[in-house]
Amino acid sequence: MVEENDAEFILSLRLDPNLNKFISPTKNSVEEQMNWIRRQKLVQGDYYFIIQQKDKTPLGTISLYNIVETVGEFGRWISKGNQVENLESAVLIHKFAFEALKLKEVITLTVSSNQKVLSFHKSFGAVVTDEITYREDVRLYVRKAFVKTEEFSGIYNKNMKIINLF
């Protein structure tokens, strides 16, 4: 789980121009990032993780949140990892959602112009809808992708074969 001492690392990701094109703007303040982490930790059913290599080198963040009954949202995903590390992080957040939390569906809302991530979701095995909706809270147009629990076993096996090649 993300801790307050991760604030500086998270801020460095959020301020990185190679990574922040499709995320909401962030003030350059470690203290504000720490405050956000403190507030987030109080939210029931909000899981926020650091993505890291086996040697504990941090690569990024990933989250499962907005859980309502049996549906959760995968997001806050920002990573400087390579394609395999990023794929593994997506596999693990879904595994956590379906196996540990027993969710029935994981959704992702991606900025509609972020073709790289939408393409990732499709190749991962998620269903990406054609519908574009406006998210008032972030003032952006998004497309929904989703994975249902009954589809995850096949998605998991397919993606683990790719991960295990490296």
PDB file of C-alpha atoms in Angstrom:
ATOM      1  CA  MET A   1       0.000   0.000   0.000  1.00  0.00           C
ATOM      2  CA  VAL A   2       1.086   3.568  -0.627  1.00  0.00           C
ATOM      3  CA  GLU A   3       2.476   5.333   2.440  1.00  0.00           C
ATOM      4  CA  GLU A   4       3.154   9.002   3.116  1.00  0.00           C
ATOM      5  CA  ASN A   5       6.866   8.471   2.522  1.00  0.00           C
ATOM      6  CA  ASP A   6       5.988   7.562  -1.099  1.00  0.00           C
ATOM      7  CA  ALA A   7       4.774  11.123  -1.726  1.00  0.00           C
ATOM      8  CA  GLU A   8       7.991  12.419  -3.272  1.00  0.00           C
ATOM      9  CA  PHE A   9       8.204   9.465  -5.681  1.00  0.00           C
ATOM     10  CA  ILE A  10       4.530   9.770  -6.647  1.00  0.00           C
ATOM     11  CA  LEU A  11       4.919  13.496  -7.208  1.00  0.00           C
ATOM     12  CA  SER A  12       7.930  12.862  -9.465  1.00  0.00           C
ATOM     13  CA  LEU A  13       5.761  10.554 -11.595  1.00  0.00           C
ATOM     14  CA  ARG A  14       2.856  12.982 -11.726  1.00  0.00           C
ATOM     15  CA  LEU A  15       5.134  15.861 -12.749  1.00  0.00           C
ATOM     16  CA  ASP A  16       7.015  13.857 -15.397  1.00  0.00           C
ATOM     17  CA  PRO A  17       6.004  15.303 -18.800  1.00  0.00           C
ATOM     18  CA  ASN A  18       6.479  11.869 -20.406  1.00  0.00           C
ATOM     19  CA  LEU A  19       3.888  10.370 -18.049  1.00  0.00           C
ATOM     20  CA  ASN A  20       1.395  13.111 -17.167  1.00  0.00           C
ATOM     21  CA  LYS A  21      -0.217  13.990 -20.495  1.00  0.00           C
ATOM     22  CA  PHE A  22      -3.510  12.270 -19.613  1.00  0.00           C
ATOM     23  CA  ILE A  23      -3.762  12.804 -15.856  1.00  0.00           C
ATOM     24  CA  SER A  24      -5.209  15.675 -13.892  1.00  0.00           C
ATOM     25  CA  PRO A  25      -2.765  18.486 -13.065  1.00  0.00           C
ATOM     26  CA  THR A  26      -0.790  18.267  -9.833  1.00  0.00           C
ATOM     27  CA  LYS A  27       0.804  21.022  -7.785  1.00  0.00           C
ATOM     28  CA  ASN A  28       4.527  20.648  -7.216  1.00  0.00           C
ATOM     29  CA  SER A  29       4.133  20.078  -3.478  1.00  0.00           C
ATOM     30  CA  VAL A  30       5.280  17.017  -1.557  1.00  0.00           C
ATOM     31  CA  GLU A  31       3.200  18.208   1.417  1.00  0.00           C
ATOM     32  CA  GLU A  32       0.015  18.319  -0.681  1.00  0.00           C
ATOM     33  CA  GLN A  33       0.795  14.856  -2.034  1.00  0.00           C
ATOM     34  CA  MET A  34       1.258  13.595   1.543  1.00  0.00           C
ATOM     35  CA  ASN A  35      -2.064  15.175   2.531  1.00  0.00           C
ATOM     36  CA  TRP A  36      -3.786  13.478  -0.409  1.00  0.00           C
ATOM     37  CA  ILE A  37      -2.318  10.109   0.679  1.00  0.00           C
ATOM     38  CA  ARG A  38      -3.512  10.694   4.255  1.00  0.00           C
ATOM     39  CA  ARG A  39      -7.055  11.399   3.026  1.00  0.00           C
ATOM     40  CA  GLN A  40      -7.024   8.474   0.603  1.00  0.00           C
ATOM     41  CA  LYS A  41      -6.047   6.026   3.355  1.00  0.00           C
ATOM     42  CA  LEU A  42      -9.249   6.946   5.215  1.00  0.00           C
ATOM     43  CA  VAL A  43     -11.503   5.975   2.304  1.00  0.00           C
ATOM     44  CA  GLN A  44     -13.079   2.557   2.827  1.00  0.00           C
ATOM     45  CA  GLY A  45     -12.473   0.204  -0.099  1.00  0.00           C
ATOM     46  CA  ASP A  46      -9.741   2.313  -1.694  1.00  0.00           C
ATOM     47  CA  TYR A  47      -6.558   0.358  -2.415  1.00  0.00           C
ATOM     48  CA  TYR A  48      -3.531   2.298  -3.653  1.00  0.00           C
ATOM     49  CA  PHE A  49      -0.265   0.471  -4.371  1.00  0.00           C
ATOM     50  CA  ILE A  50       3.285   1.200  -5.429  1.00  0.00           C
ATOM     51  CA  ILE A  51       4.370  -0.833  -8.456  1.00  0.00           C
ATOM     52  CA  GLN A  52       7.889  -2.067  -7.849  1.00  0.00           C
ATOM     53  CA  GLN A  53      10.508  -4.376  -9.244  1.00  0.00           C
ATOM     54  CA  LYS A  54      11.519  -7.510  -7.352  1.00  0.00           C
ATOM     55  CA  ASP A  55      14.411  -5.568  -5.793  1.00  0.00           C
ATOM     56  CA  LYS A  56      11.835  -3.035  -4.434  1.00  0.00           C
ATOM     57  CA  THR A  57      12.785  -0.278  -6.902  1.00  0.00           C
ATOM     58  CA  PRO A  58       9.575   1.757  -7.321  1.00  0.00           C
ATOM     59  CA  LEU A  59       8.182   2.053 -10.830  1.00  0.00           C
ATOM     60  CA  GLY A  60       4.745   3.559 -10.459  1.00  0.00           C
ATOM     61  CA  THR A  61       1.325   3.488  -8.844  1.00  0.00           C
ATOM     62  CA  ILE A  62      -1.863   1.534  -9.394  1.00  0.00           C
ATOM     63  CA  SER A  63      -5.165   1.547  -7.582  1.00  0.00           C
ATOM     64  CA  LEU A  64      -8.508  -0.138  -7.142  1.00  0.00           C
ATOM     65  CA  TYR A  65     -11.162   2.248  -5.847  1.00  0.00           C
ATOM     66  CA  ASN A  66     -14.766   3.433  -6.188  1.00  0.00           C
ATOM     67  CA  ILE A  67     -15.866  -0.052  -5.173  1.00  0.00           C
ATOM     68  CA  VAL A  68     -19.635  -0.372  -5.159  1.00  0.00           C
ATOM     69  CA  GLU A  69     -20.964  -3.807  -4.241  1.00  0.00           C
ATOM     70  CA  THR A  70     -19.161  -6.120  -6.704  1.00  0.00           C
ATOM     71  CA  VAL A  71     -17.666  -3.565  -9.115  1.00  0.00           C
ATOM     72  CA  GLY A  72     -14.410  -1.662  -8.664  1.00  0.00           C
ATOM     73  CA  GLU A  73     -12.477   0.859 -10.712  1.00  0.00           C
ATOM     74  CA  PHE A  74      -8.855   0.287 -11.735  1.00  0.00           C
ATOM     75  CA  GLY A  75      -6.901   3.513 -12.136  1.00  0.00           C
ATOM     76  CA  ARG A  76      -4.338   5.931 -10.736  1.00  0.00           C
ATOM     77  CA  TRP A  77      -2.060   3.916 -12.976  1.00  0.00           C
ATOM     78  CA  ILE A  78       1.111   5.756 -13.806  1.00  0.00           C
ATOM     79  CA  SER A  79       4.341   3.903 -14.386  1.00  0.00           C
ATOM     80  CA  LYS A  80       7.825   4.314 -15.736  1.00  0.00           C
ATOM     81  CA  GLY A  81       8.130   0.535 -16.026  1.00  0.00           C
ATOM     82  CA  ASN A  82       8.628  -1.331 -19.268  1.00  0.00           C
ATOM     83  CA  GLN A  83       5.802  -3.046 -21.160  1.00  0.00           C
ATOM     84  CA  VAL A  84       6.165  -6.330 -19.278  1.00  0.00           C
ATOM     85  CA  GLU A  85       6.280  -4.624 -15.856  1.00  0.00           C
ATOM     86  CA  ASN A  86       3.196  -2.599 -16.747  1.00  0.00           C
ATOM     87  CA  LEU A  87       1.393  -5.692 -17.986  1.00  0.00           C
ATOM     88  CA  GLU A  88       2.247  -7.514 -14.774  1.00  0.00           C
ATOM     89  CA  SER A  89       0.904  -4.639 -12.666  1.00  0.00           C
ATOM     90  CA  ALA A  90      -2.419  -4.769 -14.549  1.00  0.00           C
ATOM     91  CA  VAL A  91      -2.622  -8.551 -14.122  1.00  0.00           C
ATOM     92  CA  LEU A  92      -1.928  -8.248 -10.390  1.00  0.00           C
ATOM     93  CA  ILE A  93      -4.526  -5.518  -9.728  1.00  0.00           C
ATOM     94  CA  HIS A  94      -7.167  -7.635 -11.490  1.00  0.00           C
ATOM     95  CA  LYS A  95      -6.076 -10.748  -9.588  1.00  0.00           C
ATOM     96  CA  PHE A  96      -6.394  -8.791  -6.338  1.00  0.00           C
ATOM     97  CA  ALA A  97      -9.848  -7.541  -7.349  1.00  0.00           C
ATOM     98  CA  PHE A  98     -11.239 -10.924  -8.366  1.00  0.00           C
ATOM     99  CA  GLU A  99      -9.503 -13.256  -5.920  1.00  0.00           C
ATOM    100  CA  ALA A 100      -8.929 -11.219  -2.753  1.00  0.00           C
ATOM    101  CA  LEU A 101     -11.918  -8.867  -2.943  1.00  0.00           C
ATOM    102  CA  LYS A 102     -14.237 -11.248  -4.834  1.00  0.00           C
ATOM    103  CA  LEU A 103     -15.390  -8.511  -7.225  1.00  0.00           C
ATOM    104  CA  LYS A 104     -17.418  -9.476 -10.288  1.00  0.00           C
ATOM    105  CA  GLU A 105     -16.225  -6.668 -12.561  1.00  0.00           C
ATOM    106  CA  VAL A 106     -13.318  -4.250 -12.824  1.00  0.00           C
ATOM    107  CA  ILE A 107     -13.823  -1.126 -14.902  1.00  0.00           C
ATOM    108  CA  THR A 108     -11.341   1.443 -16.131  1.00  0.00           C
ATOM    109  CA  LEU A 109     -12.148   4.926 -17.363  1.00  0.00           C
ATOM    110  CA  THR A 110      -9.490   6.142 -19.779  1.00  0.00           C
ATOM    111  CA  VAL A 111      -9.205   9.565 -21.386  1.00  0.00           C
ATOM    112  CA  SER A 112     -10.739   9.025 -24.813  1.00  0.00           C
ATOM    113  CA  SER A 113      -7.729  10.475 -26.658  1.00  0.00           C
ATOM    114  CA  ASN A 114      -5.252   8.216 -24.817  1.00  0.00           C
ATOM    115  CA  GLN A 115      -4.992   5.681 -27.629  1.00  0.00           C
ATOM    116  CA  LYS A 116      -1.901   3.998 -26.152  1.00  0.00           C
ATOM    117  CA  VAL A 117      -3.710   2.981 -22.956  1.00  0.00           C
ATOM    118  CA  LEU A 118      -6.953   2.100 -24.754  1.00  0.00           C
ATOM    119  CA  SER A 119      -4.924  -0.170 -27.037  1.00  0.00           C
ATOM    120  CA  PHE A 120      -3.266  -1.696 -23.972  1.00  0.00           C
ATOM    121  CA  HIS A 121      -6.652  -2.511 -22.418  1.00  0.00           C
ATOM    122  CA  LYS A 122      -7.801  -4.194 -25.637  1.00  0.00           C
ATOM    123  CA  SER A 123      -4.643  -6.298 -25.941  1.00  0.00           C
ATOM    124  CA  PHE A 124      -4.865  -7.132 -22.222  1.00  0.00           C
ATOM    125  CA  GLY A 125      -8.289  -8.651 -22.847  1.00  0.00           C
ATOM    126  CA  ALA A 126     -10.641  -5.981 -21.546  1.00  0.00           C
ATOM    127  CA  VAL A 127     -13.733  -4.968 -23.466  1.00  0.00           C
ATOM    128  CA  VAL A 128     -13.337  -1.330 -24.507  1.00  0.00           C
ATOM    129  CA  THR A 129     -16.635   0.379 -25.220  1.00  0.00           C
ATOM    130  CA  ASP A 130     -17.160   2.826 -28.070  1.00  0.00           C
ATOM    131  CA  GLU A 131     -19.196   5.144 -25.871  1.00  0.00           C
ATOM    132  CA  ILE A 132     -17.468   8.368 -24.843  1.00  0.00           C
ATOM    133  CA  THR A 133     -18.755  10.101 -21.715  1.00  0.00           C
ATOM    134  CA  TYR A 134     -17.822  13.300 -19.958  1.00  0.00           C
ATOM    135  CA  ARG A 135     -16.445  12.967 -16.421  1.00  0.00           C
ATOM    136  CA  GLU A 136     -17.324  16.148 -14.576  1.00  0.00           C
ATOM    137  CA  ASP A 137     -14.975  15.413 -11.661  1.00  0.00           C
ATOM    138  CA  VAL A 138     -11.888  15.438 -13.909  1.00  0.00           C
ATOM    139  CA  ARG A 139     -13.391  17.520 -16.748  1.00  0.00           C
ATOM    140  CA  LEU A 140     -12.378  14.989 -19.401  1.00  0.00           C
ATOM    141  CA  TYR A 141     -14.010  12.707 -21.938  1.00  0.00           C
ATOM    142  CA  VAL A 142     -13.428   9.032 -21.160  1.00  0.00           C
ATOM    143  CA  ARG A 143     -14.035   5.569 -22.553  1.00  0.00           C
ATOM    144  CA  LYS A 144     -14.861   2.625 -20.362  1.00  0.00           C
ATOM    145  CA  ALA A 145     -13.053  -0.702 -20.440  1.00  0.00           C
ATOM    146  CA  PHE A 146     -14.060  -3.641 -18.297  1.00  0.00           C
ATOM    147  CA  VAL A 147     -13.154  -7.182 -17.328  1.00  0.00           C
ATOM    148  CA  LYS A 148     -15.627  -9.577 -15.736  1.00  0.00           C
ATOM    149  CA  THR A 149     -14.581 -12.245 -13.285  1.00  0.00           C
ATOM    150  CA  GLU A 150     -15.671 -15.112 -15.538  1.00  0.00           C
ATOM    151  CA  GLU A 151     -13.310 -13.856 -18.276  1.00  0.00           C
ATOM    152  CA  PHE A 152     -10.318 -13.292 -16.020  1.00  0.00           C
ATOM    153  CA  SER A 153      -8.927 -16.826 -15.979  1.00  0.00           C
ATOM    154  CA  GLY A 154      -8.340 -16.753 -19.734  1.00  0.00           C
ATOM    155  CA  ILE A 155      -6.993 -13.196 -19.601  1.00  0.00           C
ATOM    156  CA  TYR A 156      -4.694 -14.146 -16.729  1.00  0.00           C
ATOM    157  CA  ASN A 157      -3.320 -17.224 -18.517  1.00  0.00           C
ATOM    158  CA  LYS A 158      -2.762 -15.349 -21.796  1.00  0.00           C
ATOM    159  CA  ASN A 159      -0.942 -12.470 -20.139  1.00  0.00           C
ATOM    160  CA  MET A 160       1.121 -14.652 -17.796  1.00  0.00           C
ATOM    161  CA  LYS A 161       2.485 -16.520 -20.845  1.00  0.00           C
ATOM    162  CA  ILE A 162       3.723 -13.170 -22.164  1.00  0.00           C
ATOM    163  CA  ILE A 163       5.161 -12.122 -18.802  1.00  0.00           C
ATOM    164  CA  ASN A 164       6.930 -15.472 -18.340  1.00  0.00           C
ATOM    165  CA  LEU A 165       8.716 -15.112 -21.684  1.00  0.00           C
ATOM    166  CA  PHE A 166      10.867 -12.356 -20.137  1.00  0.00           C
TER     167      PHE A 166
END
